[in-house]
mmCIF file of N, CA and C in Angstrom:
data_model
loop_
_atom_site.group_PDB
_atom_site.id
_atom_site.type_symbol
_atom_site.label_atom_id
_atom_site.label_comp_id
_atom_site.label_asym_id
_atom_site.label_seq_id
_atom_site.Cartn_x
_atom_site.Cartn_y
_atom_site.Cartn_z
ATOM 1 N N MET A 1 116.300 103.226 90.142
ATOM 2 C CA MET A 1 117.128 103.748 91.244
ATOM 3 C C MET A 1 116.070 104.289 92.255
ATOM 4 N N HIS A 2 116.191 104.299 93.417
ATOM 5 C CA HIS A 2 115.431 104.972 94.656
ATOM 6 C C HIS A 2 116.304 106.109 95.137
ATOM 7 N N ARG A 3 115.589 107.148 95.259
ATOM 8 C CA ARG A 3 116.026 108.402 95.882
ATOM 9 C C ARG A 3 114.694 109.057 97.097
ATOM 10 N N THR A 4 115.430 109.686 97.900
ATOM 11 C CA THR A 4 114.457 110.449 98.821
ATOM 12 C C THR A 4 114.469 111.733 98.793
ATOM 13 N N THR A 5 113.432 112.569 99.373
ATOM 14 C CA THR A 5 113.320 113.982 99.506
ATOM 15 C C THR A 5 113.525 114.543 100.823
ATOM 16 N N GLU A 6 113.635 115.477 101.193
ATOM 17 C CA GLU A 6 113.689 116.243 102.365
ATOM 18 C C GLU A 6 112.678 116.101 103.204
ATOM 19 N N ARG A 7 111.323 116.226 102.490
ATOM 20 C CA ARG A 7 110.307 115.914 103.175
ATOM 21 C C ARG A 7 110.037 114.514 103.675
ATOM 22 N N PHE A 8 110.500 113.439 102.702
ATOM 23 C CA PHE A 8 110.530 112.136 103.162
ATOM 24 C C PHE A 8 111.314 112.174 104.671
ATOM 25 N N TRP A 9 112.494 112.460 104.749
ATOM 26 C CA TRP A 9 113.344 112.420 105.778
ATOM 27 C C TRP A 9 112.747 113.136 107.084
ATOM 28 N N ARG A 10 112.293 114.264 106.868
ATOM 29 C CA ARG A 10 111.481 114.833 108.036
ATOM 30 C C ARG A 10 110.334 113.926 108.494
ATOM 31 N N CYS A 11 109.454 113.412 107.764
ATOM 32 C CA CYS A 11 108.200 112.211 108.154
ATOM 33 C C CYS A 11 109.225 111.343 108.913
ATOM 34 N N PHE A 12 110.204 110.596 108.393
ATOM 35 C CA PHE A 12 111.038 109.583 108.918
ATOM 36 C C PHE A 12 111.205 109.699 110.342
ATOM 37 N N GLU A 13 112.037 110.991 110.382
ATOM 38 C CA GLU A 13 112.470 111.322 111.766
ATOM 39 C C GLU A 13 111.236 111.540 112.912
ATOM 40 N N ASN A 14 109.941 111.505 112.508
ATOM 41 C CA ASN A 14 108.912 111.717 113.409
ATOM 42 C C ASN A 14 108.094 110.124 113.750
ATOM 43 N N LEU A 15 108.919 109.292 113.010
ATOM 44 C CA LEU A 15 108.180 107.918 113.287
ATOM 45 C C LEU A 15 108.971 107.406 114.593
ATOM 46 N N PRO A 16 108.338 106.260 115.211
ATOM 47 C CA PRO A 16 108.925 105.657 116.289
ATOM 48 C C PRO A 16 110.142 105.021 115.866
ATOM 49 N N GLU A 17 111.035 105.030 116.716
ATOM 50 C CA GLU A 17 112.042 104.362 116.709
ATOM 51 C C GLU A 17 112.370 103.051 116.178
ATOM 52 N N PRO A 18 111.547 102.120 116.639
ATOM 53 C CA PRO A 18 111.254 100.844 116.257
ATOM 54 C C PRO A 18 110.727 100.618 114.502
ATOM 55 N N ILE A 19 109.908 101.760 114.412
ATOM 56 C CA ILE A 19 109.536 101.393 113.088
ATOM 57 C C ILE A 19 110.630 102.139 111.967
ATOM 58 N N GLN A 20 111.368 103.560 112.661
ATOM 59 C CA GLN A 20 112.389 103.766 111.694
ATOM 60 C C GLN A 20 113.374 102.430 111.424
ATOM 61 N N LYS A 21 113.554 101.588 112.323
ATOM 62 C CA LYS A 21 114.455 100.386 112.183
ATOM 63 C C LYS A 21 113.973 99.572 111.022
ATOM 64 N N ILE A 22 112.639 99.272 111.328
ATOM 65 C CA ILE A 22 111.914 98.163 110.271
ATOM 66 C C ILE A 22 112.069 98.877 108.892
ATOM 67 N N SER A 23 111.774 100.298 108.843
ATOM 68 C CA SER A 23 111.716 101.141 107.337
ATOM 69 C C SER A 23 113.208 100.817 106.724
ATOM 70 N N LYS A 24 114.318 101.125 107.521
ATOM 71 C CA LYS A 24 115.445 100.970 107.128
ATOM 72 C C LYS A 24 115.698 99.544 106.238
ATOM 73 N N LYS A 25 115.368 98.628 107.095
ATOM 74 C CA LYS A 25 115.579 97.477 106.454
ATOM 75 C C LYS A 25 114.654 97.284 105.188
ATOM 76 N N LYS A 26 113.130 97.602 105.338
ATOM 77 C CA LYS A 26 112.562 97.574 104.036
ATOM 78 C C LYS A 26 113.039 98.185 102.869
ATOM 79 N N PHE A 27 113.811 99.307 103.046
ATOM 80 C CA PHE A 27 114.330 99.954 102.155
ATOM 81 C C PHE A 27 115.532 99.283 101.195
ATOM 82 N N GLU A 28 116.334 98.431 102.098
ATOM 83 C CA GLU A 28 117.493 97.794 101.818
ATOM 84 C C GLU A 28 116.990 96.518 100.839
ATOM 85 N N LEU A 29 115.908 96.198 101.372
ATOM 86 C CA LEU A 29 115.233 94.953 100.545
ATOM 87 C C LEU A 29 114.636 95.359 99.137
ATOM 88 N N LEU A 30 114.055 96.558 99.289
ATOM 89 C CA LEU A 30 113.606 97.124 98.083
ATOM 90 C C LEU A 30 114.564 97.328 97.029
ATOM 91 N N LYS A 31 115.916 98.025 97.569
ATOM 92 C CA LYS A 31 116.987 98.178 96.744
ATOM 93 C C LYS A 31 117.523 96.861 96.054
ATOM 94 N N ASN A 32 117.443 95.605 96.833
ATOM 95 C CA ASN A 32 117.965 94.481 96.546
ATOM 96 C C ASN A 32 116.960 93.467 95.753
ATOM 97 N N ASP A 33 115.657 93.561 95.963
ATOM 98 C CA ASP A 33 114.677 92.915 95.606
ATOM 99 C C ASP A 33 113.231 93.457 95.569
ATOM 100 N N PRO A 34 113.049 94.461 94.687
ATOM 101 C CA PRO A 34 111.693 95.308 94.523
ATOM 102 C C PRO A 34 110.442 94.248 94.416
ATOM 103 N N THR A 35 110.561 92.955 94.172
ATOM 104 C CA THR A 35 109.508 92.056 94.060
ATOM 105 C C THR A 35 109.141 91.413 95.426
ATOM 106 N N HIS A 36 109.878 91.448 96.383
ATOM 107 C CA HIS A 36 109.797 90.555 97.420
ATOM 108 C C HIS A 36 108.392 90.997 97.998
ATOM 109 N N PRO A 37 107.576 89.795 98.299
ATOM 110 C CA PRO A 37 106.098 89.808 98.694
ATOM 111 C C PRO A 37 105.956 90.875 99.998
ATOM 112 N N SER A 38 106.868 90.834 101.009
ATOM 113 C CA SER A 38 106.688 91.571 102.155
ATOM 114 C C SER A 38 106.362 93.059 101.961
ATOM 115 N N LEU A 39 107.084 93.643 100.889
ATOM 116 C CA LEU A 39 107.046 94.956 100.502
ATOM 117 C C LEU A 39 105.847 95.502 99.919
ATOM 118 N N HIS A 40 104.953 94.666 99.083
ATOM 119 C CA HIS A 40 103.749 94.999 98.712
ATOM 120 C C HIS A 40 103.932 96.211 97.849
ATOM 121 N N PHE A 41 105.114 96.196 97.060
ATOM 122 C CA PHE A 41 105.304 97.263 96.129
ATOM 123 C C PHE A 41 104.299 97.508 95.183
ATOM 124 N N LYS A 42 103.474 98.564 95.108
ATOM 125 C CA LYS A 42 102.365 98.629 93.992
ATOM 126 C C LYS A 42 102.315 100.224 93.775
ATOM 127 N N LYS A 43 101.618 100.151 92.537
ATOM 128 C CA LYS A 43 101.153 101.538 92.147
ATOM 129 C C LYS A 43 99.883 101.947 92.571
ATOM 130 N N VAL A 44 99.625 103.087 93.430
ATOM 131 C CA VAL A 44 98.443 103.389 93.892
ATOM 132 C C VAL A 44 98.181 104.753 93.610
ATOM 133 N N GLY A 45 97.236 105.010 92.484
ATOM 134 C CA GLY A 45 97.024 106.178 91.826
ATOM 135 C C GLY A 45 98.438 106.631 91.296
ATOM 136 N N THR A 46 98.764 108.145 91.505
ATOM 137 C CA THR A 46 100.071 108.508 90.835
ATOM 138 C C THR A 46 101.272 108.008 91.624
ATOM 139 N N PHE A 47 100.977 107.514 92.912
ATOM 140 C CA PHE A 47 102.061 106.966 93.795
ATOM 141 C C PHE A 47 102.426 105.749 93.543
ATOM 142 N N TRP A 48 103.480 105.271 94.049
ATOM 143 C CA TRP A 48 104.181 104.025 94.155
ATOM 144 C C TRP A 48 104.070 103.758 95.782
ATOM 145 N N SER A 49 103.776 102.608 96.287
ATOM 146 C CA SER A 49 103.732 102.142 97.623
ATOM 147 C C SER A 49 104.582 101.127 98.011
ATOM 148 N N ILE A 50 105.063 101.246 99.391
ATOM 149 C CA ILE A 50 105.645 99.764 99.962
ATOM 150 C C ILE A 50 105.005 99.989 101.494
ATOM 151 N N ARG A 51 105.073 98.747 101.936
ATOM 152 C CA ARG A 51 104.773 98.335 103.173
ATOM 153 C C ARG A 51 105.954 98.826 104.197
ATOM 154 N N ALA A 52 106.050 99.571 104.949
ATOM 155 C CA ALA A 52 107.290 99.906 106.108
ATOM 156 C C ALA A 52 106.741 99.412 107.479
ATOM 157 N N GLY A 53 106.580 98.196 107.621
ATOM 158 C CA GLY A 53 105.755 97.540 108.819
ATOM 159 C C GLY A 53 104.465 97.401 108.732
ATOM 160 N N LEU A 54 103.860 96.739 109.874
ATOM 161 C CA LEU A 54 102.434 96.201 109.615
ATOM 162 C C LEU A 54 101.485 97.508 109.298
ATOM 163 N N ASN A 55 101.672 98.864 110.333
ATOM 164 C CA ASN A 55 100.630 99.738 110.047
ATOM 165 C C ASN A 55 101.306 101.119 109.375
ATOM 166 N N TYR A 56 102.337 101.005 108.721
ATOM 167 C CA TYR A 56 103.054 102.136 108.037
ATOM 168 C C TYR A 56 103.250 102.061 106.366
ATOM 169 N N ARG A 57 103.259 102.835 105.800
ATOM 170 C CA ARG A 57 103.566 102.931 104.408
ATOM 171 C C ARG A 57 104.738 103.989 103.949
ATOM 172 N N ALA A 58 105.302 104.002 102.499
ATOM 173 C CA ALA A 58 105.909 104.887 102.437
ATOM 174 C C ALA A 58 105.372 105.112 100.688
ATOM 175 N N LEU A 59 105.329 106.346 100.471
ATOM 176 C CA LEU A 59 104.911 106.663 98.715
ATOM 177 C C LEU A 59 106.165 107.472 98.140
ATOM 178 N N ALA A 60 106.277 107.024 96.839
ATOM 179 C CA ALA A 60 107.189 107.465 96.078
ATOM 180 C C ALA A 60 106.318 108.150 94.698
ATOM 181 N N VAL A 61 107.120 108.817 94.048
ATOM 182 C CA VAL A 61 106.417 109.416 92.574
ATOM 183 C C VAL A 61 107.444 108.572 91.458
ATOM 184 N N GLU A 62 107.107 108.346 90.478
ATOM 185 C CA GLU A 62 107.949 107.716 89.472
ATOM 186 C C GLU A 62 108.504 109.221 88.761
ATOM 187 N N ASP A 63 110.098 108.822 88.218
ATOM 188 C CA ASP A 63 110.528 109.914 87.609
ATOM 189 C C ASP A 63 111.334 109.068 86.482
ATOM 190 N N GLY A 64 110.852 108.709 85.277
ATOM 191 C CA GLY A 64 111.601 107.881 84.386
ATOM 192 C C GLY A 64 111.783 106.683 84.934
ATOM 193 N N ASN A 65 112.907 106.208 85.184
ATOM 194 C CA ASN A 65 113.406 104.853 85.736
ATOM 195 C C ASN A 65 113.385 104.910 87.084
ATOM 196 N N ASP A 66 113.499 106.100 87.820
ATOM 197 C CA ASP A 66 113.773 106.462 89.278
ATOM 198 C C ASP A 66 112.249 106.330 89.967
ATOM 199 N N PHE A 67 112.483 106.085 91.129
ATOM 200 C CA PHE A 67 111.404 106.213 92.036
ATOM 201 C C PHE A 67 112.025 107.311 93.361
ATOM 202 N N ILE A 68 111.210 108.264 93.446
ATOM 203 C CA ILE A 68 111.458 109.227 94.489
ATOM 204 C C ILE A 68 110.548 109.493 95.589
ATOM 205 N N TRP A 69 111.054 108.773 96.831
ATOM 206 C CA TRP A 69 110.354 108.735 98.069
ATOM 207 C C TRP A 69 110.027 109.840 98.954
ATOM 208 N N VAL A 70 108.882 110.280 98.789
ATOM 209 C CA VAL A 70 108.275 111.617 99.154
ATOM 210 C C VAL A 70 107.663 111.715 100.628
ATOM 211 N N TRP A 71 107.253 110.372 100.881
ATOM 212 C CA TRP A 71 106.400 110.484 102.319
ATOM 213 C C TRP A 71 106.626 109.058 102.864
ATOM 214 N N ILE A 72 106.471 109.008 104.295
ATOM 215 C CA ILE A 72 106.500 107.805 104.866
ATOM 216 C C ILE A 72 105.616 108.032 106.370
ATOM 217 N N GLY A 73 104.590 107.244 106.644
ATOM 218 C CA GLY A 73 104.016 107.650 107.695
ATOM 219 C C GLY A 73 102.756 106.507 107.969
ATOM 220 N N ASN A 74 101.975 106.631 108.936
ATOM 221 C CA ASN A 74 101.285 105.714 109.211
ATOM 222 C C ASN A 74 99.867 105.351 108.303
ATOM 223 N N HIS A 75 99.367 104.344 108.508
ATOM 224 C CA HIS A 75 98.573 103.820 107.458
ATOM 225 C C HIS A 75 97.213 104.579 107.241
ATOM 226 N N ASP A 76 96.831 105.360 108.583
ATOM 227 C CA ASP A 76 95.387 106.429 108.347
ATOM 228 C C ASP A 76 96.033 107.480 107.585
ATOM 229 N N GLU A 77 97.144 108.160 107.859
ATOM 230 C CA GLU A 77 97.648 109.145 107.084
ATOM 231 C C GLU A 77 97.873 109.021 105.615
ATOM 232 N N TYR A 78 98.451 107.524 105.100
ATOM 233 C CA TYR A 78 98.459 107.194 103.986
ATOM 234 C C TYR A 78 97.010 107.159 103.254
ATOM 235 N N GLU A 79 96.022 106.606 103.661
ATOM 236 C CA GLU A 79 94.748 106.865 103.210
ATOM 237 C C GLU A 79 94.129 107.835 102.859
ATOM 238 N N ARG A 80 94.527 108.920 103.648
ATOM 239 C CA ARG A 80 93.995 110.278 103.615
ATOM 240 C C ARG A 80 94.767 110.838 102.569
ATOM 241 N N MET A 81 96.187 110.719 102.259
ATOM 242 C CA MET A 81 96.999 110.967 101.153
ATOM 243 C C MET A 81 96.463 110.650 99.954
ATOM 244 N N ILE A 82 96.158 109.201 99.923
ATOM 245 C CA ILE A 82 95.883 108.526 98.763
ATOM 246 C C ILE A 82 94.292 109.235 98.116
ATOM 247 N N LYS A 83 93.358 109.513 99.024
ATOM 248 C CA LYS A 83 92.351 110.016 98.762
ATOM 249 C C LYS A 83 92.392 111.533 98.321
ATOM 250 N N GLU A 84 93.205 112.364 98.972
ATOM 251 C CA GLU A 84 93.338 113.669 98.474
ATOM 252 C C GLU A 84 93.976 113.451 97.064
ATOM 253 N N GLU A 85 94.891 112.731 96.836
ATOM 254 C CA GLU A 85 95.510 112.859 95.526
ATOM 255 C C GLU A 85 94.657 112.318 94.312
ATOM 256 N N GLY A 86 93.380 111.217 94.652
ATOM 257 C CA GLY A 86 92.550 110.993 93.570
ATOM 258 C C GLY A 86 91.339 111.804 93.361
#
C-alpha cells in the first residue's frame, strides 16, 4: 500500500502545475503497476524512488509492506537528499 505524509503534500503543492498533473498520473500507475518501466521504481539508500516526470523524483520509506511517500521535488534536491541520507 502507498501512503503520503503532510510533508509530501507541502512539497507537492510547490511543484509547477504541469508536474503536479504528471505526478498524479505516475502515482496512479504506481498503484496499478509498480513494475512499469517509466516509473524507475527503485531502492536508493534507505529510500525508495520513482520518477515523477523527466526532472522530478519522489521518495518513500518502507514500513513493512507499505511505502510512505515523504518527499517530491526536482532532481537536484533529490540528489542532495540522497547524499545527506548516505
